[in-house]
Tab-separated table of C-alpha atoms in Angstrom:
chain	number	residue	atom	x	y	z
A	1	UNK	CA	45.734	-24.963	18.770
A	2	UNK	CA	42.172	-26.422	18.296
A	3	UNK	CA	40.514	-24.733	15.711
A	4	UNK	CA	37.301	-22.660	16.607
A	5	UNK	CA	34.377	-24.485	16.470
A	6	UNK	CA	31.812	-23.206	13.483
A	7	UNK	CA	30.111	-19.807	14.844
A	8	UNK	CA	26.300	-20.293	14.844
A	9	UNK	CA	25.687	-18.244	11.500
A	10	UNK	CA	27.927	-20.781	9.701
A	11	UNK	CA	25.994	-23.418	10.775
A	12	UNK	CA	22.902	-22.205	9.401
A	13	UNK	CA	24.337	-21.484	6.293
A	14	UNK	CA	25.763	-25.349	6.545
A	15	UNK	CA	22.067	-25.790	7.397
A	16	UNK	CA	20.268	-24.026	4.440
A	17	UNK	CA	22.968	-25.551	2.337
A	18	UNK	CA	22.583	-29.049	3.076
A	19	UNK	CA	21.849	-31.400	0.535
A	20	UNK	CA	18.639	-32.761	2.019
A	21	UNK	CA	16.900	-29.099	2.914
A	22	UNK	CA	14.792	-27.784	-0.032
A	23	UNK	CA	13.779	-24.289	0.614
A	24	UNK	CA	10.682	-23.304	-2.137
A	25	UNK	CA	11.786	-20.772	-4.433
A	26	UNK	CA	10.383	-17.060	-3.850
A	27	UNK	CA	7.644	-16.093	-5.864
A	28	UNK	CA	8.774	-12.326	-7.678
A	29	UNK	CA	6.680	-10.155	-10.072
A	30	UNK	CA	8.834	-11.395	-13.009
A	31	UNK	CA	8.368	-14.824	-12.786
A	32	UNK	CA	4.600	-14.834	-13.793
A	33	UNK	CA	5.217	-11.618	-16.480
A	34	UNK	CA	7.561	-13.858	-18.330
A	35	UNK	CA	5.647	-16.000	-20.275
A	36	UNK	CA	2.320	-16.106	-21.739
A	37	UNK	CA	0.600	-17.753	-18.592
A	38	UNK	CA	-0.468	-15.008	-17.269
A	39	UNK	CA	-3.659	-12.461	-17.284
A	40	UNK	CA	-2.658	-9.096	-18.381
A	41	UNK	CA	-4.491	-9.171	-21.702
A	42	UNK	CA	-7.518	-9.833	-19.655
A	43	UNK	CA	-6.541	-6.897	-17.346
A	44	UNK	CA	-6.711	-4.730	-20.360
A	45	UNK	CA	-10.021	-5.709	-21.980
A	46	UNK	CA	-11.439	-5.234	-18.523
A	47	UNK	CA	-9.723	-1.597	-18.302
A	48	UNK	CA	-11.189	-1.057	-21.575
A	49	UNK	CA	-14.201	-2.327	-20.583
A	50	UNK	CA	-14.307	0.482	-17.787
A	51	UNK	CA	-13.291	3.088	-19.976
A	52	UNK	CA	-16.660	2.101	-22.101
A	53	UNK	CA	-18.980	1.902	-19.025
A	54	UNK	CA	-17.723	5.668	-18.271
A	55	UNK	CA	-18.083	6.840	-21.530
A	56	UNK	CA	-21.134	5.137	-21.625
A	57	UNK	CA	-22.799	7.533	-19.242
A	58	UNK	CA	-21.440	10.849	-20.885
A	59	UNK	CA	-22.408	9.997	-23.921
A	60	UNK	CA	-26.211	8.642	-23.495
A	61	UNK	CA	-26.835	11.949	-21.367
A	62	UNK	CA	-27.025	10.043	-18.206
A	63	UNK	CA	-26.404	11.114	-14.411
A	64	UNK	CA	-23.115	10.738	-13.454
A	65	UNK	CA	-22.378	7.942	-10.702
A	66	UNK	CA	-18.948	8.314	-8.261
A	67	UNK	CA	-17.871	5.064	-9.921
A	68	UNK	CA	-18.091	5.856	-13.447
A	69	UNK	CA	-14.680	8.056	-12.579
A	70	UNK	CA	-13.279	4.258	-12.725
A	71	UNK	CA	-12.763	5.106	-15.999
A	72	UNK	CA	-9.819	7.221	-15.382
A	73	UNK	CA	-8.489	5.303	-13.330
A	74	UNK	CA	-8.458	2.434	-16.080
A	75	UNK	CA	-6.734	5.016	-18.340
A	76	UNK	CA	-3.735	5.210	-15.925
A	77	UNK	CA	-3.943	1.110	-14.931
A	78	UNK	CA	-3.477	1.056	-19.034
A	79	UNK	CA	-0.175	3.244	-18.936
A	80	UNK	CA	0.962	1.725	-15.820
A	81	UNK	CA	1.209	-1.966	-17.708
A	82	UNK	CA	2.526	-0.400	-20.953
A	83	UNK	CA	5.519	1.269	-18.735
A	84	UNK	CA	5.983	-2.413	-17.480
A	85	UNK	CA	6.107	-4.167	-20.864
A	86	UNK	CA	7.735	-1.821	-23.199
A	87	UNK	CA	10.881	-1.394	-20.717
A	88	UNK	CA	11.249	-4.585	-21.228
A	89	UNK	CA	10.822	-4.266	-25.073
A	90	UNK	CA	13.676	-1.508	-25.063
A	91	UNK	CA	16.287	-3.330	-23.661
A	92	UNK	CA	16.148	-6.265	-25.757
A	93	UNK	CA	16.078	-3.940	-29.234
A	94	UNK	CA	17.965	-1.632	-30.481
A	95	UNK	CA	16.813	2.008	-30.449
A	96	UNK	CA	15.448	2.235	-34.150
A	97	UNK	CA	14.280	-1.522	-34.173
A	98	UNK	CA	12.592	-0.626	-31.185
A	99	UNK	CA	10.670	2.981	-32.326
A	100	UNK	CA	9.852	1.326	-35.706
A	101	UNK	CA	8.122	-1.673	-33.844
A	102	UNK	CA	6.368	0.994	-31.861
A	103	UNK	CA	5.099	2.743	-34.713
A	104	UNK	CA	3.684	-0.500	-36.287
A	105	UNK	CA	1.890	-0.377	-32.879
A	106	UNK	CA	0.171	2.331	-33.155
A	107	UNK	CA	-0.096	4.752	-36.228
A	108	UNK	CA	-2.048	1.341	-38.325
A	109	UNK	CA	-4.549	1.255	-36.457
A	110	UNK	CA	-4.974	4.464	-35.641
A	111	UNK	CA	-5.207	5.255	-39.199
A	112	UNK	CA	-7.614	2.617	-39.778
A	113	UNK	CA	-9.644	3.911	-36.645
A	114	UNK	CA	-9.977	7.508	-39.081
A	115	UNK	CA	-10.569	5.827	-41.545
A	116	UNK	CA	-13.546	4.024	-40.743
A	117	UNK	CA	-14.820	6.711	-38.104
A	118	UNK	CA	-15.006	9.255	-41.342
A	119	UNK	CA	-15.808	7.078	-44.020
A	120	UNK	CA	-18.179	4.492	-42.666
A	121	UNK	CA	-20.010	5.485	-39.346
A	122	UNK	CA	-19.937	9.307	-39.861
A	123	UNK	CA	-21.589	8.431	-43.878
A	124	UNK	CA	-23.820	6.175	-41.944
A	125	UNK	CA	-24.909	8.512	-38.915
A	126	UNK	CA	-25.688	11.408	-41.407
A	127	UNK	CA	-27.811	9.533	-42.905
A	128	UNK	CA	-29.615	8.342	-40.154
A	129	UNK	CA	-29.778	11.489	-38.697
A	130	UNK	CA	-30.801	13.203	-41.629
A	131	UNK	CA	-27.598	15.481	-41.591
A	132	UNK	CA	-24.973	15.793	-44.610
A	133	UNK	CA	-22.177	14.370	-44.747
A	134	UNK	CA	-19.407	16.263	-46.716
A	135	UNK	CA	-16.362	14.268	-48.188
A	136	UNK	CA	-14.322	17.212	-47.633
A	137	UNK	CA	-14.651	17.499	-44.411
A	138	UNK	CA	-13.885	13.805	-43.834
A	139	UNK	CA	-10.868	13.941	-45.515
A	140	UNK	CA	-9.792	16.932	-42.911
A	141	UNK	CA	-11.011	15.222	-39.971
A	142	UNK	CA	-8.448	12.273	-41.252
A	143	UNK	CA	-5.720	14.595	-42.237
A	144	UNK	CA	-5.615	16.814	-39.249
A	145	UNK	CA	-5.553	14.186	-36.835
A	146	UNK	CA	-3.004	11.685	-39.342
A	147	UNK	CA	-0.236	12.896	-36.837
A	148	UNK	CA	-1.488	10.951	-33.842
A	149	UNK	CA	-2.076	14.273	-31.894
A	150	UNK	CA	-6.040	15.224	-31.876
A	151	UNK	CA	-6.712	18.753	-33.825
A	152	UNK	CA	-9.954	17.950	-34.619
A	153	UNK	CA	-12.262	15.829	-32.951
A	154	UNK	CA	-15.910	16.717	-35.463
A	155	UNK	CA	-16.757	16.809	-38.684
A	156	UNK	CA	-18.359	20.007	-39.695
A	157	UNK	CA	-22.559	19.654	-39.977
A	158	UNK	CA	-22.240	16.502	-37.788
A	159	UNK	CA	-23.390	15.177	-34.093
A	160	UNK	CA	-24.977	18.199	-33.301
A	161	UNK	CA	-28.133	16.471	-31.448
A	162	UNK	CA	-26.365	14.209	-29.225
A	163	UNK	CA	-25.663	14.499	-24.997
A	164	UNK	CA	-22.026	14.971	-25.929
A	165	UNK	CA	-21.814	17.233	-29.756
A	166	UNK	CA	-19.060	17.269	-32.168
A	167	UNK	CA	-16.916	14.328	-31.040
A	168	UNK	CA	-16.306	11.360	-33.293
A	169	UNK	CA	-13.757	9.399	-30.890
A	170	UNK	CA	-12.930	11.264	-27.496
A	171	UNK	CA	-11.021	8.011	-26.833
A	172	UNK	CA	-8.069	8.517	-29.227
A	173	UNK	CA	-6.441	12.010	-26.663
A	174	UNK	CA	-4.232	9.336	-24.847
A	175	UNK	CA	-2.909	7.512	-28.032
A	176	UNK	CA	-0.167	10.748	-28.494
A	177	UNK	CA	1.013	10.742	-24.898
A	178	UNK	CA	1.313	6.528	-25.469
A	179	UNK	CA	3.740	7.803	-28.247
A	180	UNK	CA	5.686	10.299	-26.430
A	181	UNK	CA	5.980	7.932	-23.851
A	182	UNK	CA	7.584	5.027	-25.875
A	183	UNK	CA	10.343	8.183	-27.468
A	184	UNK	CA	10.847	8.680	-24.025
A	185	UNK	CA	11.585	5.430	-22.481
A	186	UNK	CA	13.566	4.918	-25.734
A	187	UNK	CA	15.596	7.498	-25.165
A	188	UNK	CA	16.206	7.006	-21.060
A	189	UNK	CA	17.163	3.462	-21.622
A	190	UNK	CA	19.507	4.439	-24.473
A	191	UNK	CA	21.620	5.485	-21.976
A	192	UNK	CA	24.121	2.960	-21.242
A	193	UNK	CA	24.502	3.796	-16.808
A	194	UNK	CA	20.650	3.785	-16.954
A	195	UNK	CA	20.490	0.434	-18.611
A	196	UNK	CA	23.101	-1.039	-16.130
A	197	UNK	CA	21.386	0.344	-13.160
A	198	UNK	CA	17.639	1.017	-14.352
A	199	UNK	CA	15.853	0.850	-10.907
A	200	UNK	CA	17.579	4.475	-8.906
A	201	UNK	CA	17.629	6.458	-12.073
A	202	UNK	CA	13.595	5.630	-12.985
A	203	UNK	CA	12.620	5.975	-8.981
A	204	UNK	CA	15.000	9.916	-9.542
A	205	UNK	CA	12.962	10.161	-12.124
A	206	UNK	CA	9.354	9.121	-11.297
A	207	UNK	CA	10.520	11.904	-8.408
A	208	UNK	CA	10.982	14.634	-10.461
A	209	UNK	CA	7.791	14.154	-12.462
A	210	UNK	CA	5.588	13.834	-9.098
A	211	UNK	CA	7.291	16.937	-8.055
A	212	UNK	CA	6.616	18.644	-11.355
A	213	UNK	CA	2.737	17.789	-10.944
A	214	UNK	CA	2.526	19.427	-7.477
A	215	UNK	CA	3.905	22.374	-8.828
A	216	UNK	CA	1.881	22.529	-11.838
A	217	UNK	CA	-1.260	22.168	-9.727
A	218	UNK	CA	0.021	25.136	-7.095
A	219	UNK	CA	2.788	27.879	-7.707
A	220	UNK	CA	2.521	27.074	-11.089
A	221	UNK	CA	-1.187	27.105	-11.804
A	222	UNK	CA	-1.129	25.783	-15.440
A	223	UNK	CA	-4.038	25.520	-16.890
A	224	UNK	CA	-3.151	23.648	-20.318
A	225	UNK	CA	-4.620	20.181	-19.884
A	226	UNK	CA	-2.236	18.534	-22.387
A	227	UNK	CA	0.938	19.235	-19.750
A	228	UNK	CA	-1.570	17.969	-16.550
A	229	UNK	CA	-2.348	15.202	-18.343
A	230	UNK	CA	0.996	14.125	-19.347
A	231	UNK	CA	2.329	14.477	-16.094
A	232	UNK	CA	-0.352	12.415	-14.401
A	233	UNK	CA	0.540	9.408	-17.203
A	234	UNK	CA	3.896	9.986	-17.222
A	235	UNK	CA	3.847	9.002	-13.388
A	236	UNK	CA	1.643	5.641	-13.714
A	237	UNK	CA	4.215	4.841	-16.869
A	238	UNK	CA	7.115	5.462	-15.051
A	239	UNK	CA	5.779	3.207	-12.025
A	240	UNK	CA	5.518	0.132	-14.180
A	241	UNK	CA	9.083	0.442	-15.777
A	242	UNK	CA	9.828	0.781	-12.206
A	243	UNK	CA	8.720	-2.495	-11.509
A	244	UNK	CA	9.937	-3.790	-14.569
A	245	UNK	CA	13.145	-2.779	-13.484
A	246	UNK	CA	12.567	-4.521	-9.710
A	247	UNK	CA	11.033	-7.317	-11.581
A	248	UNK	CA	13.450	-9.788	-9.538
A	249	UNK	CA	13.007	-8.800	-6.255
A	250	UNK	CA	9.561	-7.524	-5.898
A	251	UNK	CA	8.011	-9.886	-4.134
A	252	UNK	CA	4.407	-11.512	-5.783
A	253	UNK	CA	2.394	-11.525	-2.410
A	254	UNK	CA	-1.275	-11.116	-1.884
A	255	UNK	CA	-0.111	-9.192	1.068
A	256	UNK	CA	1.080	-7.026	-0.792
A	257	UNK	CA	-1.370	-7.257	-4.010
A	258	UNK	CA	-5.090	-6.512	-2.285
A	259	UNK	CA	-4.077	-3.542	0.071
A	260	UNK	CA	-2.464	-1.757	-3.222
A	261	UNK	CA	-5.585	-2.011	-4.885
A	262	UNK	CA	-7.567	-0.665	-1.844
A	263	UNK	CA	-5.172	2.593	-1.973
A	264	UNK	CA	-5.535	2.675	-5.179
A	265	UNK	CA	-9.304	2.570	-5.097
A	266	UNK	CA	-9.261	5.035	-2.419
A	267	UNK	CA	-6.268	7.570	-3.312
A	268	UNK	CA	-8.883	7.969	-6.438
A	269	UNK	CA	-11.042	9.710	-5.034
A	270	UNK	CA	-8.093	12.491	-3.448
A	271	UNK	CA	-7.559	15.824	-4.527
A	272	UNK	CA	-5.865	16.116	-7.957
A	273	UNK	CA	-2.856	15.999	-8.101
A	274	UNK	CA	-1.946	14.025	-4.810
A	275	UNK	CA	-4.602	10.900	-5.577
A	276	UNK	CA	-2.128	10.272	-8.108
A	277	UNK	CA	0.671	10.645	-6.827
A	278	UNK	CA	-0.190	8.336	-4.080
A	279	UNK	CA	-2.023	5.628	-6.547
A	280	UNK	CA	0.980	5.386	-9.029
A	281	UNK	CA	2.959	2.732	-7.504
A	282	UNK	CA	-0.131	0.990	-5.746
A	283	UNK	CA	-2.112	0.368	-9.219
A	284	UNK	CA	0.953	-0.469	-11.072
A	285	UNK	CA	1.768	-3.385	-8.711
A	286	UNK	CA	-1.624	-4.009	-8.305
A	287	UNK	CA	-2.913	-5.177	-11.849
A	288	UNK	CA	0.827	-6.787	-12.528
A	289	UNK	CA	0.205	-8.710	-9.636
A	290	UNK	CA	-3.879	-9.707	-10.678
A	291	UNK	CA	-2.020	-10.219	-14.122
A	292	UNK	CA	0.624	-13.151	-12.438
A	293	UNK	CA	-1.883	-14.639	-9.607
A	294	UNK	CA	-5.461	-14.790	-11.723
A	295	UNK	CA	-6.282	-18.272	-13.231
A	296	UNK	CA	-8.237	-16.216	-16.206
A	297	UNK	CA	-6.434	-16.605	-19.551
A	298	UNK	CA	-8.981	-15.228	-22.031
A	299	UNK	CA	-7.128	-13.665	-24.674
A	300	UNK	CA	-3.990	-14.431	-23.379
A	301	UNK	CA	-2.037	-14.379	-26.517
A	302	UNK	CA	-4.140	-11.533	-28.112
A	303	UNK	CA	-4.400	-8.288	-26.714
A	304	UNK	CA	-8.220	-7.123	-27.711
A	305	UNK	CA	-8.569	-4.435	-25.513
A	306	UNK	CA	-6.553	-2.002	-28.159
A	307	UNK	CA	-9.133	-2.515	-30.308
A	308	UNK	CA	-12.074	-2.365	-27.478
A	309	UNK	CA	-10.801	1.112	-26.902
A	310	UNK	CA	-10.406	2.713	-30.076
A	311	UNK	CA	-13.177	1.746	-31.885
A	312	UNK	CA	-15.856	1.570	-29.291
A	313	UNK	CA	-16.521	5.396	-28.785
A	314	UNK	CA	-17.856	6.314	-32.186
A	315	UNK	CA	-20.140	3.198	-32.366
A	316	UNK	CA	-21.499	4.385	-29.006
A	317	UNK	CA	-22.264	7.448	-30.806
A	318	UNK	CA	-24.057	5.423	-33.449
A	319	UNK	CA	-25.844	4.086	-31.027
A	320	UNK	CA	-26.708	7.427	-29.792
A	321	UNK	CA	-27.765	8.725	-32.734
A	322	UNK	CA	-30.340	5.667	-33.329
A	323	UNK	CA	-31.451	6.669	-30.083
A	324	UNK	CA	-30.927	3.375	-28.134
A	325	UNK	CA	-30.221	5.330	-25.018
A	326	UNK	CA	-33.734	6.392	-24.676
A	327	UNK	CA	-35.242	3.304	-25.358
A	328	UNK	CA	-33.240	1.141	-23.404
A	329	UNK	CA	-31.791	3.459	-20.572
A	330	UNK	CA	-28.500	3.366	-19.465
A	331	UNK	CA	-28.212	-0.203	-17.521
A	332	UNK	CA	-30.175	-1.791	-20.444
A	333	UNK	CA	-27.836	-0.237	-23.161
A	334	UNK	CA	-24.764	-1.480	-21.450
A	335	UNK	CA	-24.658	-4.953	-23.217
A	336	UNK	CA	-24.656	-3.063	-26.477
A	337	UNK	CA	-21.481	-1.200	-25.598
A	338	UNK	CA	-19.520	-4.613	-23.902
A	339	UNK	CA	-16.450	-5.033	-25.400
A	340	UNK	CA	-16.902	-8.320	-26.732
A	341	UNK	CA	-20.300	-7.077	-28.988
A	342	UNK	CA	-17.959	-4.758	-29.793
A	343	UNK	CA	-14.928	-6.109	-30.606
A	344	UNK	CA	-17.404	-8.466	-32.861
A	345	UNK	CA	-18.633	-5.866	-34.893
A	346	UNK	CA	-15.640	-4.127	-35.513
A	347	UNK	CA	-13.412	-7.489	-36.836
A	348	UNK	CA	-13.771	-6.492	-40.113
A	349	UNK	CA	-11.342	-3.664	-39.348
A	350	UNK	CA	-8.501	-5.789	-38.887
A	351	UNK	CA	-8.070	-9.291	-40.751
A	352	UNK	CA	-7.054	-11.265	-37.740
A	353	UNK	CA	-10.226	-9.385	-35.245
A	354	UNK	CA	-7.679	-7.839	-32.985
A	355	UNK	CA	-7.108	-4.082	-34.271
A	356	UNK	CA	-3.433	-3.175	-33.263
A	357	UNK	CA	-2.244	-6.702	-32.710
A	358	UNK	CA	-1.626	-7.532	-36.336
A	359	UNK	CA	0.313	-4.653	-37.178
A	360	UNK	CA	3.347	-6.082	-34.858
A	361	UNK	CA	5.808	-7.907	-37.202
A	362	UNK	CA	7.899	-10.631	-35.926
A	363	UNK	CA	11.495	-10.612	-35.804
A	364	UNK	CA	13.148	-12.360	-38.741
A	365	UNK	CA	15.489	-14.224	-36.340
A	366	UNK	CA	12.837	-16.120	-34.166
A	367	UNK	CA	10.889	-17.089	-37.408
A	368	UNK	CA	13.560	-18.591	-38.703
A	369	UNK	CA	14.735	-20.389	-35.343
A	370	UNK	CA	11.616	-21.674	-35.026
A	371	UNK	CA	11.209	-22.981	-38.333
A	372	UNK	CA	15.000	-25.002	-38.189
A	373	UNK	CA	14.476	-26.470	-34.818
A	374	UNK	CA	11.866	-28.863	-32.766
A	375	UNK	CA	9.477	-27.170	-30.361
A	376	UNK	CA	10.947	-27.172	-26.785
A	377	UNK	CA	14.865	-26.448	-28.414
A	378	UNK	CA	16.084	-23.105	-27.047
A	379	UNK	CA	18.940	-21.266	-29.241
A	380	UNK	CA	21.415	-18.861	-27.822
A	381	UNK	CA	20.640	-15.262	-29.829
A	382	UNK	CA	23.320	-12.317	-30.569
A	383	UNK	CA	20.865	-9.915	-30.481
A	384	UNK	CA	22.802	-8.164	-28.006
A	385	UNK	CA	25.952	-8.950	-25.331
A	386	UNK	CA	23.609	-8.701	-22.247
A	387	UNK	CA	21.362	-11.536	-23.558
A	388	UNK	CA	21.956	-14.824	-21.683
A	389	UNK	CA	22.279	-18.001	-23.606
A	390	UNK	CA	18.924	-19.164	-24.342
A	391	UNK	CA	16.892	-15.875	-24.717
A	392	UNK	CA	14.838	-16.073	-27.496
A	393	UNK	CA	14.732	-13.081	-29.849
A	394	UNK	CA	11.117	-11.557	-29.141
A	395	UNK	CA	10.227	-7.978	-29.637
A	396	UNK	CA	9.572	-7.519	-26.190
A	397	UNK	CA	11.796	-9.852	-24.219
A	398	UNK	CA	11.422	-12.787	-22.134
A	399	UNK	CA	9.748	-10.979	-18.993
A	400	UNK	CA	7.070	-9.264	-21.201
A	401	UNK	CA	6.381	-11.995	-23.056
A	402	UNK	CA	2.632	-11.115	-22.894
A	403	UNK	CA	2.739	-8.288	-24.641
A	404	UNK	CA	0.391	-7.888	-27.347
A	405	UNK	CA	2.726	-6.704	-29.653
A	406	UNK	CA	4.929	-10.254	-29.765
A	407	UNK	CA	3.681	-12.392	-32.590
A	408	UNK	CA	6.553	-14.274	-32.434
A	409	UNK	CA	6.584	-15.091	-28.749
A	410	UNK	CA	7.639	-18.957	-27.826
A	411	UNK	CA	6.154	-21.207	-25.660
A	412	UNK	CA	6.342	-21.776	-21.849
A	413	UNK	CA	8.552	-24.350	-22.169
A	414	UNK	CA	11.528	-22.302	-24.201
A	415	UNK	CA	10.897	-18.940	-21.393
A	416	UNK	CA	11.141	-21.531	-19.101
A	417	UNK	CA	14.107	-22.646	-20.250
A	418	UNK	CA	15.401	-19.370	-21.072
A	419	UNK	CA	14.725	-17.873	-17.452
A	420	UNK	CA	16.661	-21.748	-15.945
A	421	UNK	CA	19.678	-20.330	-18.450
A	422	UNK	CA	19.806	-16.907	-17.055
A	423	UNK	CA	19.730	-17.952	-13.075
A	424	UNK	CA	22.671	-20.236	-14.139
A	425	UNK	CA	24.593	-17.256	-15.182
């Protein structure tokens, strides 16, 4: 008996798989993410750079404007990207490893940020101002707040003629909920069926917390605004370790990109808590997807908007104090307050100009790698089983490699390479 000729679905498979038909390969939010070549550090200074226009207006006195709530918004766009890249950083460290390069993150230049907020403006304001300035009282504001969580946010006989009285650094409320949510994360991905199959246990997950806001906002009516807040950015978080986790398959689509960032613009302005609820997914993709598809790499391999955010709000009160808001109004004052200015007159704070980037130490292993082989040369690492030959051993993995935090990140070539080795397997 003649055998059945080929059914049509084999044929296109024949078809596809013919030598001479070249399909082009599909674009997917973690091919972009991987390397350095992309534009999430400029994504953050320009969040930070919202987060000072906002502030900007609160603390000169000025009329508020519908847009300066932008600000916000960049507050969760900032947690949505750090849920993105430190996923990545947990899998490819072990637990400890991982929590100690988290602390190096943060409490450094935090510390420094106390520092030189009670040592060095708040000396400088007083005496501008004409009020005192008591040692004492410095050394509490630094030793009350040492912990990361805020207890005190004046010094005692300070900033009591400004718009916005007794507040040294209002910025500084999310850097505790940035910590909880690293222990977090840690913790989650610790657990070995959550590590295996990330994507349904973050999305139950992301669920319950959305859930948990709703009733917080109604039945519940809490009032405390450190549990409101940490449900709202415990929701952006967990949508970018979401996407972290569909890295592969999400598709990088403009289609897909610009009407995410309309609902996010518009789920803004919604009732609180549902805006959020709605927005969490929507800005997440959105600025990883500006971050792969925009040609912009300013600062590309430094992340300056740490330091942008920290440091600026107490040098806008400086500026308060000398009473530049008055003379030059609000739009005028604005170039002032810009990030880069900023950044510029804060460098002294951190050796390298990029306060919370220098903290980050390399790993041992990729230092010395690097220093035994020629550039381009891509070593297999026993980091850990689930690595593929040719990962390189970077504190945040080969699909975050943009993370600030990675001062021992490799070059486009050896992710490249890496990323050819792990389709293979």
């Amino acid at each position: 008996m003649a055998p059945h000729p080929p059914t049509r679905r084999l044929r296109s498979a024949r078809t596809i798989a013919s030598p001479g038909t070249h399909l082009p390969p599909r674009r997917v939010l973690g091919d972009r993410l991987g390397t350095h070549d992309n534009a999430l550090n400029f994504i953050r200074l320009t969040l930070a750079a919202l987060v000072v226009v906002g502030h900007g207006a609160v603390l000169g006195g000025f009329e508020q404007q519908r847009w300066h709530d932008l600000s916000g918004m960049a507050v969760n766009g900032f947690f949505a990207i750090s849920g993105f890249l430190i996923a990545g950083s947990r899998v490819r460290t072990s637990f400890l490893s991982f929590l100690w390069r988290r602390a190096l993150r943060l409490y450094p230049a935090f510390w420094v940020a106390l520092l030189t907020t009670a040592f060095l403006v708040a000396p400088l304001t007083a005496r501008l101002s004409g009020e005192s300035w008591i040692a004492g009282r410095a050394v509490d504001y630094v030793l009350h707040n040492a912990s990361l969580s805020i207890h005190q946010w004046g010094i005692e006989h300070l900033l009591l003629g400004v718009p916005y009285p007794g507040v040294w650094n209002g910025s500084l409320w999310t850097l505790w909920f940035e910590g909880v949510a690293y222990l977090a994360a840690g913790l989650v991905l610790s657990v070995g069926i959550v590590r295996r199959r990330p994507l349904p246990w973050l999305a139950g997950v992301l669920v319950v917390v959305l859930v948990l806001a709703v009733l917080a906002h109604g039945p519940l009516d809490v009032t405390t605004s450190r549990y409101l807040n940490g449900l709202r950015l415990a929701g952006f978080f967990l949508a970018g370790m979401i996407l972290w986790a569909a890295r592969s398959s999400v598709p990088l689509s403009a289609w897909l990109g610009v009407p995410a960032l309309g609902l996010a613009l518009v789920a803004s302005r919604w009732e609180v808590p549902y805006g959020d609820i709605v927005s969490a997914l929507p800005l997440a993709y959105a600025l990883l997807w500006l971050g792969a598809v925009l040609p912009v790499r300013l600062c590309s391999r430094t992340d300056r908007s740490c330091g942008t955010y920290i440091y600026v709000f107490p040098l806008q009160q400086l500026l308060v104090v000398l009473g530049v808001h008055t003379t030059l109004g609000y739009w005028r004052v604005l170039p002032a307050l810009s990030p880069s200015r900023t950044a510029a007159c804060v460098a002294f704070m951190d050796a390298r100009g990029e306060a919370g980037h220098a903290v980050e130490v390399p790993d041992p292993l990729s230092v010395r790698s690097r220093a035994r082989r020629p550039r381009g040369v891509v070593v297999a690492t026993r980091r850990a089983p689930f690595l593929t030959a040719g990962a390189r051993a970077c504190p945040v993995g080969d699909d975050v490699a943009a993370c600030a935090g990675c001062s021992g990140s490799g070059s486009p070539g050896r992710a490249a390479a890496s990323r050819s080795a792990a389709r293979r397997c």
